[in-house]
PDB file of C-alpha atoms in Angstrom:
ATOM      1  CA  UNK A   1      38.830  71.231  13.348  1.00  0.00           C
ATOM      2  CA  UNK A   2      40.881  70.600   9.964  1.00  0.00           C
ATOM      3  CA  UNK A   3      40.596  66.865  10.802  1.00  0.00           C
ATOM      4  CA  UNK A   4      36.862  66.469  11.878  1.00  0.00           C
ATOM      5  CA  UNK A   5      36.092  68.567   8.194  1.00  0.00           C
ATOM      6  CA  UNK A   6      37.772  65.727   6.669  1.00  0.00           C
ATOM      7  CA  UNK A   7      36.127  63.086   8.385  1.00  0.00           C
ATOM      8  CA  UNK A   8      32.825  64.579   7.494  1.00  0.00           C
ATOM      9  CA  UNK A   9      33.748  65.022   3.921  1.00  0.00           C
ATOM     10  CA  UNK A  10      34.791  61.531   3.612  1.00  0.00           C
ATOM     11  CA  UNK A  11      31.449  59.794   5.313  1.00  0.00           C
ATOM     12  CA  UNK A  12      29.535  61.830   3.068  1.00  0.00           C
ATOM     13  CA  UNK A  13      31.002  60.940   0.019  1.00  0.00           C
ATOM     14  CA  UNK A  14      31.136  57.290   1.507  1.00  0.00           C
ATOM     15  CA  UNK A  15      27.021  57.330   1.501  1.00  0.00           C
ATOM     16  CA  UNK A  16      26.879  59.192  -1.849  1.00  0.00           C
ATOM     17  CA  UNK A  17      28.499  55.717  -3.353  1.00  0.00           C
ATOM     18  CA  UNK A  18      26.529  52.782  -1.159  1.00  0.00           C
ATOM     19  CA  UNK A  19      23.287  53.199  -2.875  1.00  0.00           C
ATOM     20  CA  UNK A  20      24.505  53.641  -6.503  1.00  0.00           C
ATOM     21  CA  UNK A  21      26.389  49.771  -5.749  1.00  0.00           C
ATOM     22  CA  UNK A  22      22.877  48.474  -4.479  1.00  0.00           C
ATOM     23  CA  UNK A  23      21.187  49.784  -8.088  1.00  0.00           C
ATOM     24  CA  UNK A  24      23.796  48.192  -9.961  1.00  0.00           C
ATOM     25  CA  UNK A  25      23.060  44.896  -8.269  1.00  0.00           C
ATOM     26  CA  UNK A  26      19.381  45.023  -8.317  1.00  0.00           C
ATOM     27  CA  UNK A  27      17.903  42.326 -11.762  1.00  0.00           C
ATOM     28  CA  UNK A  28      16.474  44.330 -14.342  1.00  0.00           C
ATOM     29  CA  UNK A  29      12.583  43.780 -15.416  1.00  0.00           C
ATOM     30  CA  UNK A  30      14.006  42.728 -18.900  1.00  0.00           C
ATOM     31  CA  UNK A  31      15.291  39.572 -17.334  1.00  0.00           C
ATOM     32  CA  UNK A  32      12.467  38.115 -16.527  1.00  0.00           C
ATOM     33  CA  UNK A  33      10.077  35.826 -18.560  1.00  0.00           C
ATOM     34  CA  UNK A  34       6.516  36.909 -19.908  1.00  0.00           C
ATOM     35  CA  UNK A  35       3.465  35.315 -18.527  1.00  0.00           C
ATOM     36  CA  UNK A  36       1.818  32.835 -21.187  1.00  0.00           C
ATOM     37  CA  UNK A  37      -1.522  34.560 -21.892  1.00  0.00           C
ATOM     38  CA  UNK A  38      -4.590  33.154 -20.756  1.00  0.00           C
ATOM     39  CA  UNK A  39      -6.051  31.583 -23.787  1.00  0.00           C
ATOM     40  CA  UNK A  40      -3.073  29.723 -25.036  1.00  0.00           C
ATOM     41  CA  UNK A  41      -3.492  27.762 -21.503  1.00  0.00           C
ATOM     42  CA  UNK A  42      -7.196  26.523 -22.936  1.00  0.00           C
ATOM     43  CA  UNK A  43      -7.770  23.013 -24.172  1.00  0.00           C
ATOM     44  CA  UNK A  44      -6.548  22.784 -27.972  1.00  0.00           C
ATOM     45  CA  UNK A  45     -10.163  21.585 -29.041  1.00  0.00           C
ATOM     46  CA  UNK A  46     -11.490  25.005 -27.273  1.00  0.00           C
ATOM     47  CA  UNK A  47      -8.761  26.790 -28.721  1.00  0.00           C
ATOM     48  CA  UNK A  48     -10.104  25.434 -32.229  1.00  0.00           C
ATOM     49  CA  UNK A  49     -13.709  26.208 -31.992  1.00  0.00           C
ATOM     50  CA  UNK A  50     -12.648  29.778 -31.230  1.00  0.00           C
ATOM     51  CA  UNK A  51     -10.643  30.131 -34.114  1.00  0.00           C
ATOM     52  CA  UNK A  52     -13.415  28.988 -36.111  1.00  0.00           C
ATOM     53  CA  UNK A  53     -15.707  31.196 -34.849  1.00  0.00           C
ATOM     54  CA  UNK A  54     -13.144  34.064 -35.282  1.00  0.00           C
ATOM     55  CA  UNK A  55     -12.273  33.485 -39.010  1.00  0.00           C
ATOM     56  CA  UNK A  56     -15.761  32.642 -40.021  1.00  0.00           C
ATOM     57  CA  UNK A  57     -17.863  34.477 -42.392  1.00  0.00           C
ATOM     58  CA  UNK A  58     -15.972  37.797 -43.248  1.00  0.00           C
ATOM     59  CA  UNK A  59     -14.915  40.571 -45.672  1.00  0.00           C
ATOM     60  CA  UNK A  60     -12.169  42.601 -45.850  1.00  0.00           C
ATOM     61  CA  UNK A  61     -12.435  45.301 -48.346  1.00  0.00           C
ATOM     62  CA  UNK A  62      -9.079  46.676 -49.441  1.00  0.00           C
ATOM     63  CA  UNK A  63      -7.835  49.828 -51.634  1.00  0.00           C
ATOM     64  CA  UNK A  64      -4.541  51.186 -52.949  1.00  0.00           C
ATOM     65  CA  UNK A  65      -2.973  54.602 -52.019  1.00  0.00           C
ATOM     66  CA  UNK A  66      -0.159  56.261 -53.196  1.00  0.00           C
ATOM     67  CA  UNK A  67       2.049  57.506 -50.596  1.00  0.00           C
ATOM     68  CA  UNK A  68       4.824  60.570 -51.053  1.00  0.00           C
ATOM     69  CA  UNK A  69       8.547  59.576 -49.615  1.00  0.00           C
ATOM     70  CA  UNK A  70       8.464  58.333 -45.976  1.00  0.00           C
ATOM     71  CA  UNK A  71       4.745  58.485 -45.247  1.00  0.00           C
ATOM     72  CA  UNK A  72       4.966  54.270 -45.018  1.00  0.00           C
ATOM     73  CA  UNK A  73       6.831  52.411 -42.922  1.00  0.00           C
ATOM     74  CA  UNK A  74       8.927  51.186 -45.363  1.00  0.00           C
ATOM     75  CA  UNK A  75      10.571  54.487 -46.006  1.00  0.00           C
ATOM     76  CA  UNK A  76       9.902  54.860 -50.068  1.00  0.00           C
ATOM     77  CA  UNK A  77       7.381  56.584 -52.130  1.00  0.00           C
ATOM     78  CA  UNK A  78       5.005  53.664 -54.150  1.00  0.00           C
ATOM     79  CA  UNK A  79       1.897  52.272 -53.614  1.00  0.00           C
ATOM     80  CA  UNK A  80       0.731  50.908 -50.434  1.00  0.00           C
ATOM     81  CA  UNK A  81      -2.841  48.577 -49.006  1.00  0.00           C
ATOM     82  CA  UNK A  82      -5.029  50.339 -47.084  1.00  0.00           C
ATOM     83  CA  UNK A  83      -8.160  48.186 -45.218  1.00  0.00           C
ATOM     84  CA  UNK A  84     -11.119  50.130 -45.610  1.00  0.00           C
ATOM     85  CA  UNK A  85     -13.470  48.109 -43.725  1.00  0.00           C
ATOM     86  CA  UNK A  86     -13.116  44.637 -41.819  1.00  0.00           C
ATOM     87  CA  UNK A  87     -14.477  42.251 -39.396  1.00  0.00           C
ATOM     88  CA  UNK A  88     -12.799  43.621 -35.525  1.00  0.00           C
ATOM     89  CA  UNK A  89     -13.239  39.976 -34.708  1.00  0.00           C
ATOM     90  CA  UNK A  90      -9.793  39.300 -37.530  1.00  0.00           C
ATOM     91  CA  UNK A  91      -7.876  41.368 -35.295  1.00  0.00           C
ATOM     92  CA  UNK A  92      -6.802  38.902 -32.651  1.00  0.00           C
ATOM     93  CA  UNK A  93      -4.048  38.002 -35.583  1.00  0.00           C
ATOM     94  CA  UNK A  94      -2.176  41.277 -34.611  1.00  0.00           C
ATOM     95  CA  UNK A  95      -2.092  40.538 -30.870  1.00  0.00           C
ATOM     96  CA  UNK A  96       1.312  38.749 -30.438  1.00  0.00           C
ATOM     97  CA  UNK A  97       4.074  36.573 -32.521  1.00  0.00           C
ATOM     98  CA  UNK A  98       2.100  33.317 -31.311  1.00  0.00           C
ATOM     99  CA  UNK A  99      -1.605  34.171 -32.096  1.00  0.00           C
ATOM    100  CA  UNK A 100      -0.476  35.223 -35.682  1.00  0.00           C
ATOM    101  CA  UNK A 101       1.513  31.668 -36.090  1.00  0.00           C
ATOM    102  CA  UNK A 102      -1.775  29.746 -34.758  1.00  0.00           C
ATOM    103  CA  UNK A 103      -4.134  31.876 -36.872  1.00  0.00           C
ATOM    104  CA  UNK A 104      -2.818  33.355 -40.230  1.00  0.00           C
ATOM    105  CA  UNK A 105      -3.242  30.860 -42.282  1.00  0.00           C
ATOM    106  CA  UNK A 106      -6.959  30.437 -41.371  1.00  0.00           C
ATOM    107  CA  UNK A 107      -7.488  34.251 -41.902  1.00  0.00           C
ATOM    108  CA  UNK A 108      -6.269  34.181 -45.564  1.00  0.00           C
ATOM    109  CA  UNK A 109      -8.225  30.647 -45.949  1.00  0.00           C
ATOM    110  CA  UNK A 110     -11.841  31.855 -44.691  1.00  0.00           C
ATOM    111  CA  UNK A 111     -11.491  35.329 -45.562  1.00  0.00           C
ATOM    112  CA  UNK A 112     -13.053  36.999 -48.583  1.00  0.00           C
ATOM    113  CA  UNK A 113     -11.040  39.787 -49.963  1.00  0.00           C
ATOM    114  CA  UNK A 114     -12.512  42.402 -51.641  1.00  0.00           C
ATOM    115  CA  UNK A 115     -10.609  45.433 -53.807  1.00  0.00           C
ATOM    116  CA  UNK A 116     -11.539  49.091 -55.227  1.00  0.00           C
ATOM    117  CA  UNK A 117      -9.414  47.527 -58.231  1.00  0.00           C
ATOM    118  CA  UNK A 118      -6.876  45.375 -59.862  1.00  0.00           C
ATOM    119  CA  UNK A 119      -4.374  47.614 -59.008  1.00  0.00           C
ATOM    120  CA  UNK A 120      -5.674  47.215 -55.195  1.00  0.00           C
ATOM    121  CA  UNK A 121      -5.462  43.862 -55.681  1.00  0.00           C
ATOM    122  CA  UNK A 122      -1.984  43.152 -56.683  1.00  0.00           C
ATOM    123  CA  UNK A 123      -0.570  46.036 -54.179  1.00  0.00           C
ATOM    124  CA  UNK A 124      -2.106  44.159 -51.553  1.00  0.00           C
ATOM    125  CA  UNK A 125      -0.673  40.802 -52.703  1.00  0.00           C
ATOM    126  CA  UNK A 126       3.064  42.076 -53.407  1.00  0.00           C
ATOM    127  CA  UNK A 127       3.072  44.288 -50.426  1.00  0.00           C
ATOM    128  CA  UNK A 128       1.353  42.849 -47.567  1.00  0.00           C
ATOM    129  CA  UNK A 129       0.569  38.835 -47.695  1.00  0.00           C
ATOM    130  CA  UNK A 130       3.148  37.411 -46.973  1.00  0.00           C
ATOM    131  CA  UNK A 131       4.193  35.088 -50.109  1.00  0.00           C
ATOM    132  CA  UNK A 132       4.159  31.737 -47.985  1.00  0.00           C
ATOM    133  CA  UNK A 133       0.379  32.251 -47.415  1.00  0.00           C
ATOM    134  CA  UNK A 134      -0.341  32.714 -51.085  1.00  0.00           C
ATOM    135  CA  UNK A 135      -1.861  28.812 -51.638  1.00  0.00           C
ATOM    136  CA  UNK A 136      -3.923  29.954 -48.283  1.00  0.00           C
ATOM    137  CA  UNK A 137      -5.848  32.567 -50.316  1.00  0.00           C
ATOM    138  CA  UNK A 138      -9.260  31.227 -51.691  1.00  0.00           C
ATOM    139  CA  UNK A 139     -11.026  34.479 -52.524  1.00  0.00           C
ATOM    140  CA  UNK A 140     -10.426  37.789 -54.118  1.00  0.00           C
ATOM    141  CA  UNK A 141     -13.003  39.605 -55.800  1.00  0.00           C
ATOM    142  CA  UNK A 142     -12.181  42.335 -57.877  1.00  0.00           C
ATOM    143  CA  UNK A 143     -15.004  44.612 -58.892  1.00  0.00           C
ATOM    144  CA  UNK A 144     -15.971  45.047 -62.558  1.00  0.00           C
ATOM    145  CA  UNK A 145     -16.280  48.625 -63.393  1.00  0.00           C
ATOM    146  CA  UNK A 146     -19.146  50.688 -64.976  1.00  0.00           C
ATOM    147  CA  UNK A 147     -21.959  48.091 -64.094  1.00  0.00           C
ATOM    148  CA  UNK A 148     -23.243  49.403 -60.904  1.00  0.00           C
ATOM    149  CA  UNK A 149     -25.864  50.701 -62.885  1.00  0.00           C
ATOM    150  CA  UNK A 150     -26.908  48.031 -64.836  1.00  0.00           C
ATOM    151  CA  UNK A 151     -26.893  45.075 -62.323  1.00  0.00           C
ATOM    152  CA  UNK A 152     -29.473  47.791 -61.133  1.00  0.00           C
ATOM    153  CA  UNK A 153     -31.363  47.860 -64.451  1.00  0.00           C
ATOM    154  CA  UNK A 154     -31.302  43.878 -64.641  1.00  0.00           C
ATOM    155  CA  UNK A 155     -33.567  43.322 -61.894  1.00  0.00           C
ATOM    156  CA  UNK A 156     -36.162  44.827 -64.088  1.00  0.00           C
ATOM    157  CA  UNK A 157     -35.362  43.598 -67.020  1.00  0.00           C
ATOM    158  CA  UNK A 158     -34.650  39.862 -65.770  1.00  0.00           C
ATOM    159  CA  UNK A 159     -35.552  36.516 -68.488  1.00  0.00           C
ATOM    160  CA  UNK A 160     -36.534  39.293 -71.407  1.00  0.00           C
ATOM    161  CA  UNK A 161     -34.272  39.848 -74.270  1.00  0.00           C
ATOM    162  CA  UNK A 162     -33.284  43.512 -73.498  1.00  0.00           C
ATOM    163  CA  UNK A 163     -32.106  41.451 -69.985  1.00  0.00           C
ATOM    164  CA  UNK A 164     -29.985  39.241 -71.771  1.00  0.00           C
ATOM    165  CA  UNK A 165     -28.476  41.784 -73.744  1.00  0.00           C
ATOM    166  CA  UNK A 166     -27.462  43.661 -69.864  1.00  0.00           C
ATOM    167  CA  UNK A 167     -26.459  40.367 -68.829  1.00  0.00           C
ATOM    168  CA  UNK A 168     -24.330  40.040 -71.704  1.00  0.00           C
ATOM    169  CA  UNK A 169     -22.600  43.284 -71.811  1.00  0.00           C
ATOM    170  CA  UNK A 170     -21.796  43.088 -68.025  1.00  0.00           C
ATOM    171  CA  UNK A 171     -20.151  39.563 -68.280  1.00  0.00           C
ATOM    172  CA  UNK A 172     -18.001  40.774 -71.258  1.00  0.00           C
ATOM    173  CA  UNK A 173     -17.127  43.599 -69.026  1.00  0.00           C
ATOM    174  CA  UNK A 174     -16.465  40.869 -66.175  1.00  0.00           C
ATOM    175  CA  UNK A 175     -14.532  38.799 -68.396  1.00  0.00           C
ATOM    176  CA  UNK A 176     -12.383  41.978 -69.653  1.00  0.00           C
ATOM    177  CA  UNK A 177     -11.842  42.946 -65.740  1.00  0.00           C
ATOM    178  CA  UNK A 178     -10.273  39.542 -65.338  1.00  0.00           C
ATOM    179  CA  UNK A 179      -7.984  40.224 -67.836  1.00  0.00           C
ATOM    180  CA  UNK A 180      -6.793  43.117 -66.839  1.00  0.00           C
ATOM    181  CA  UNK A 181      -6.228  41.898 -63.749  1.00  0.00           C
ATOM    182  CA  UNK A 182      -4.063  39.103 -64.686  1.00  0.00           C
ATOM    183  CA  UNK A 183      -2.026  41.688 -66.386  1.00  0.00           C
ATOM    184  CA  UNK A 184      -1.909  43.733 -63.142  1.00  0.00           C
ATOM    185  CA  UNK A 185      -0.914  40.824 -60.709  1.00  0.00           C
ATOM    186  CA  UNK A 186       1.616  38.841 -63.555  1.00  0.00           C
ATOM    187  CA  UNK A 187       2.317  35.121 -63.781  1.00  0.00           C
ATOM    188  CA  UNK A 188       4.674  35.030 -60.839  1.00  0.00           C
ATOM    189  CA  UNK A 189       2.295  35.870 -58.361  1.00  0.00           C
ATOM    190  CA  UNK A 190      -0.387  34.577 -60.097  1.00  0.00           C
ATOM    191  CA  UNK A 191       1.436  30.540 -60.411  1.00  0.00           C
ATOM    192  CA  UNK A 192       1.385  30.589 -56.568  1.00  0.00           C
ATOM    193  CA  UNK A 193      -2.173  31.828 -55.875  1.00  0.00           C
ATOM    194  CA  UNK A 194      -4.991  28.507 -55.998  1.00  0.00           C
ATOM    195  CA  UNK A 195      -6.805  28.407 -59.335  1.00  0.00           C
ATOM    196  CA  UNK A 196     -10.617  30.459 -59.318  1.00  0.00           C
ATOM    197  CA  UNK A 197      -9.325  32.358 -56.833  1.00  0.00           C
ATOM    198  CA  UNK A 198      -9.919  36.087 -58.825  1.00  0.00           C
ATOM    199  CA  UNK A 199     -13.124  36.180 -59.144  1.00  0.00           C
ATOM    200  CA  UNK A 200     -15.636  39.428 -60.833  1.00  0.00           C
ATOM    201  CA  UNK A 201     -18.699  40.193 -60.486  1.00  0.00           C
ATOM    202  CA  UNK A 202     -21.058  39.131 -63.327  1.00  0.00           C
ATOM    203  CA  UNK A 203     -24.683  37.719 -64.228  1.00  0.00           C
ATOM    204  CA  UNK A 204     -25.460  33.389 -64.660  1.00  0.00           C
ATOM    205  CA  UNK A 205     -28.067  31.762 -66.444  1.00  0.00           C
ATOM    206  CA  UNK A 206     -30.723  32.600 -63.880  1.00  0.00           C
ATOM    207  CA  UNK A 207     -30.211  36.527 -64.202  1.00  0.00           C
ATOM    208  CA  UNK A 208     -28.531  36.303 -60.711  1.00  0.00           C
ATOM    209  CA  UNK A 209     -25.731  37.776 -59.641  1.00  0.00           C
ATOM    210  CA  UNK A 210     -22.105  35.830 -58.974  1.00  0.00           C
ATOM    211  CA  UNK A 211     -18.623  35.967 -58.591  1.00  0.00           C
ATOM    212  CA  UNK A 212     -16.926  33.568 -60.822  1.00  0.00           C
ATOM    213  CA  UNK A 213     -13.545  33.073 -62.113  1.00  0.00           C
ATOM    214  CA  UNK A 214     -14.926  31.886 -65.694  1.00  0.00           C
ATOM    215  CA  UNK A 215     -17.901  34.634 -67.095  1.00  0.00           C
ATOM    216  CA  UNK A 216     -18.048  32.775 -70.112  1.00  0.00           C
ATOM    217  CA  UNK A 217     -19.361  29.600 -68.906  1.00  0.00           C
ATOM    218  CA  UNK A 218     -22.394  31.335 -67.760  1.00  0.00           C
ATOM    219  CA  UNK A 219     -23.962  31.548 -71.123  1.00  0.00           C
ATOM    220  CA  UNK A 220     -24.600  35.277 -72.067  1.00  0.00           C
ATOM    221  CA  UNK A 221     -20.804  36.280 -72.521  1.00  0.00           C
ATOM    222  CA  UNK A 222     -19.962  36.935 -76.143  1.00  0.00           C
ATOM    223  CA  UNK A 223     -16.096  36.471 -76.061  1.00  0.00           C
ATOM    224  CA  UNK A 224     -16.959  32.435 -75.473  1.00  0.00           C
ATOM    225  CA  UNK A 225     -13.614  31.407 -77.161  1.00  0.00           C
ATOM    226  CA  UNK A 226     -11.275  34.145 -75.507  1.00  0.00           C
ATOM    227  CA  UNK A 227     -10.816  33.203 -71.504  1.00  0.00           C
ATOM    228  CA  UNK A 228      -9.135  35.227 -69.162  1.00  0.00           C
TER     229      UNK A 228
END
């Protein structure tokens, strides 16, 4: 009896082992290659006009928000981007390494880029475009504050004198903005960025409204001689 026990103990633990070999010999799903995805297989002209259609005619309106220690993913209190409202079409970029290669330059190229702020403005520039797609960039408006109202009050007042006076005030105000958020950005960001690129809101010869770069070359800003 002693020896068939022993026999039976040592089959037993003989099966326990043969299928923990076969695992161990089985290839992992980590070893094998990714399918290409379907659209990179298209023609490149087709693969173009898509793109094109994709990037064309959009906004993205951006704001700043202070966040406590660890609430970002970089781990440290500051100042961080936040989109507040974009075109869904913009976010094929995000859908693998390869899409964003093909297709972030043409997003900051086509896109207009509009902030609560100057201090919007340069958060979003120091902390999430990436500083090789800087000369990309062609727009970024930044708003000019406290003339809601009167671009409101203009349309009433257009080609009369109390008009002009509006139209001046709001481009001085556009012209200060500017300013300001030259300061905000500073030179080193600012030497790589494509010239008229910050643009404010302000009022031309015709009493419509514009975003320039250059308020005083519309003829009602006082400040003619000072430029931003």
């Amino acid at each position: 009896m002693s020896s068939t026990s022993k026999t039976t103990s040592t089959s037993s633990i003989t099966l326990r082992e043969t299928p923990s070999k076969t695992r161990n010999t089985t290839p992992t799903k980590s070893t094998t290659s990714s399918p290409i995805p379907l659209l990179f297989t298209l023609p490149t002209e087709l693969l173009d006009l898509i793109y094109e259609f994709t990037f064309s005619d959009f906004t993205v309106h951006i704001g700043a928000r202070f966040c406590n220690y660890g609430q970002d993913r970089f781990g440290y209190a500051g100042w961080k981007a936040v989109t507040l409202h974009g075109n869904p079409n913009t976010g094929i970029i995000a859908t693998c390494k390869q899409m964003r290669a093909e297709t972030q330059r043409l997003y900051y190229e086509r896109g207009v880029f509009s902030f609560e702020d100057a201090k919007a403005c340069d958060t979003w520039l120091l902390r999430s475009v990436p500083p090789e797609m800087y000369s990309a960039i062609r727009v970024l408006r930044v708003p000019t504050p406290w003339c809601e109202d009167m671009f409101e009050d203009l349309e009433k007042k257009r080609f009369t004198y109390e008009g002009s006076c509006v139209a001046r005030l709001i481009n001085d105000r556009a012209l200060y903005t500017l300013r300001e958020a030259r300061a905000e950005i500073g030179q080193e960001i600012l030497g790589r960025l494509s010239g008229g690129v910050l643009r404010a809101k302000a009022v031309d010869r015709m009493f419509g409204v514009v975003w320039t770069s250059m308020p005083w070359e519309l003829g009602f800003c006082m400040e003619v001689s000072s430029r931003a």
